[in-house]
Each structure stands twice: as structure tokens, then as C-alpha cells.
C-alpha positions as a printed Julia matrix, in Angstrom:
156×3 Matrix{Float64}:
 12.95  35.59   -1.1
 15.69  35.74    1.51
 15.16  34.55    5.09
 15.62  38.02    6.57
 12.86  39.29    4.26
 10.54  36.54    5.51
 11.2   37.64    9.09
 10.7   41.31    8.23
  7.31  40.64    6.62
  6.13  38.39    9.46
  7.24  40.86   12.12
  5.58  43.76   10.31
  2.27  41.87   10.37
  2.39  41.08   14.09
  4.59  43.82   15.53
  8.18  43.46   16.62
  7.55  44.51   20.24
  4.73  41.98   20.59
  6.93  39.21   19.2
  9.91  40.23   21.36
  7.74  40.1    24.47
  6.24  36.74   23.56
  9.62  35.16   22.74
 11.41  36.96   25.58
 14.01  38.32   23.18
 15.29  41.84   22.65
 13.83  43.93   19.87
 17.38  44.68   18.71
 18.01  40.97   18.05
 14.74  40.69   16.13
 15.65  43.76   14.07
 19.0   42.09   13.26
 17.14  38.98   12.05
 15.35  41.26    9.56
 18.62  42.41    7.98
 21.02  40.58    5.63
 23.78  38.7     7.43
 25.57  36.99    4.55
 28.57  39.33    4.33
 31.13  40.2     7.03
 30.16  43.89    7.03
 26.4   43.21    7.16
 24.67  44.36   10.33
 22.23  41.44   10.52
 22.53  38.3    12.63
 22.01  34.71   11.54
 18.31  34.16   12.1
 16.62  30.87   13.07
 15.7   30.07    9.45
 19.32  30.43    8.34
 20.49  28.29   11.25
 18.02  25.49   10.5
 18.95  25.61    6.8
 22.66  25.36    7.64
 21.98  22.56   10.14
 20.04  20.54    7.56
 22.66  21.15    4.87
 25.48  20.12    7.22
 23.78  16.98    8.56
 21.93  16.03    5.38
 18.88  15.54    7.61
 15.65  17.43    6.9
 13.8   16.09    9.97
 13.9   19.48   11.78
 12.1   21.04    8.81
  9.66  18.12    8.67
  8.88  18.63   12.36
  8.43  22.37   11.9
  6.08  21.84    8.96
  3.98  19.44   11.04
  3.86  21.94   13.93
  2.54  24.56   11.5
 -0.18  22.27   10.16
  1.53  21.11    6.99
  4.11  18.64    5.79
  7.45  18.79    4.05
  7.83  17.56    0.48
 11.29  17.53   -1.05
 11.34  18.88   -4.6
 12.43  16.22   -7.08
 15.71  16.84   -8.85
 14.7   17.44  -12.49
 17.98  15.95  -13.72
 17.42  12.85  -11.62
 15.74  10.59  -14.17
 13.5   10.74  -17.22
  9.83  11.36  -16.29
  8.81   7.76  -17.09
 11.44   6.36  -14.73
 10.59   8.96  -12.09
  6.94   7.87  -12.23
  7.91   4.21  -11.91
 10.2    4.93   -8.96
  7.58   7.09   -7.28
  4.9    4.42   -7.86
  7.1    1.83   -6.14
  7.82   4.27   -3.32
  4.13   5.09   -2.75
  3.18   1.39   -2.65
  6.03   0.72   -0.18
  4.97   3.6     2.07
  1.31   2.54    1.97
  2.39  -0.98    2.91
  4.34   0.39    5.89
  1.33   2.43    7.0
 -0.96  -0.57    6.67
  1.56  -2.69    8.6
  1.66  -0.15   11.45
 -2.14  -0.1    11.65
 -2.59  -3.87   11.56
  0.17  -4.52   14.1
 -1.39  -2.12   16.58
 -4.9   -3.56   16.13
 -3.83  -7.24   16.05
 -2.63  -7.27   19.64
 -5.65  -5.94   21.55
 -7.97  -4.23   19.07
 -6.94  -0.76   20.25
 -4.32   1.78   19.28
 -2.04   2.97   22.09
 -0.56   6.49   22.07
  2.83   5.03   21.07
  1.23   3.08   18.22
 -0.73   6.16   17.14
  2.56   8.05   16.96
  4.03   5.39   14.67
  0.9    5.43   12.5
  1.15   9.24   12.28
  4.82   9.0    11.19
  3.94   6.47    8.49
  1.02   8.64    7.34
  3.26  11.71    7.08
  5.76   9.67    5.05
  2.98   8.47    2.73
  1.77  12.06    2.17
  5.29  13.19    1.26
  5.76  10.29   -1.16
  2.28  10.85   -2.62
  3.2   14.44   -3.41
  6.41  13.21   -5.04
  4.32  10.89   -7.2
  2.04  13.74   -8.3
  5.06  15.89   -9.13
  6.52  13.06  -11.22
  3.19  12.8   -13.08
  3.23  16.55  -13.7
  6.82  16.38  -14.97
  5.74  13.82  -17.56
  3.5   16.36  -19.36
  4.73  17.47  -22.76
  6.01  21.07  -22.58
  4.43  21.99  -25.93
  0.93  20.52  -25.48
  0.64  19.85  -21.76
 -0.23  16.23  -22.57
  1.61  12.91  -22.1
């Protein structure tokens, strides 16, 4: 599905005038976000999803998407590249990665509690970051396990 289609569906559910008022934007701009903008003669405008996608592609940094996912109550998990490695090696790499991330989470927790037995807001923020990293890596591990299944039987 294209980004302008996502916007169109979301705006149809809530109402374009309601959204325009809440965001303090013109309805004409929102209508343009709901139209294709990938060709020079297209009447649409680059919408926020397209801009974030281009930003992440240009910088190679997915942290804006990670932040957005967290703000919406979820978390970002990068899809593994199927041509990356054989499933057995992917599982081994993901196992190492999950152990490393768990160790970093445990380190953040113990460091914050060692000093005074409490967790400050700054320390809680670090623990949250480590937890989000562990969830992402955990999902990568599960995906590697799923990739190991035999296509014909569904078994390893």
C-alpha cells in the first residue's frame, strides 16, 4: 500500500476537517497528502510518511521510525534480509545478539540500583532504551527461527 493511500484511509475514518483543525493545517494540504506525488505531473504533495522514509533512507538511521513506533504504543523491528545468511547462521547471530542485548539491559538495571537502590528518571530512560533494543532483537531471533522451518514440511 502506498503512503498516500494510508493517509486517505486514516483521514476517511476520522474526517479531514477534524484532522485539519486539530493539526492546524489546511484541508487542501491534507487532500494533497492523499494523492500520489511520485511523478512531476501528479497533484499530490510529499506527505509526512514519504518525508520520514526519505530521511531514513538518506541518513541510514531508522531512529525517527523507532521513536514514532514507541509513541504509538509499539516498537520497530527491521525485517531480516533473507539473502543475508543461511537460517542456521542467522539463528546463531541472533542468539548472540539477544544475549548481548539482555546483558546490556541487565547492566543498566544493576548500575542504577548499585548506587543508591533507586532508579532515577535518567536511569529509567536508559533502562527503557535497552528494553526496546532487547524487544527488537528478540523479534529478530524469532524471525530467524521461523526462517529455519523447512518450506515443504514446516519443520526444521
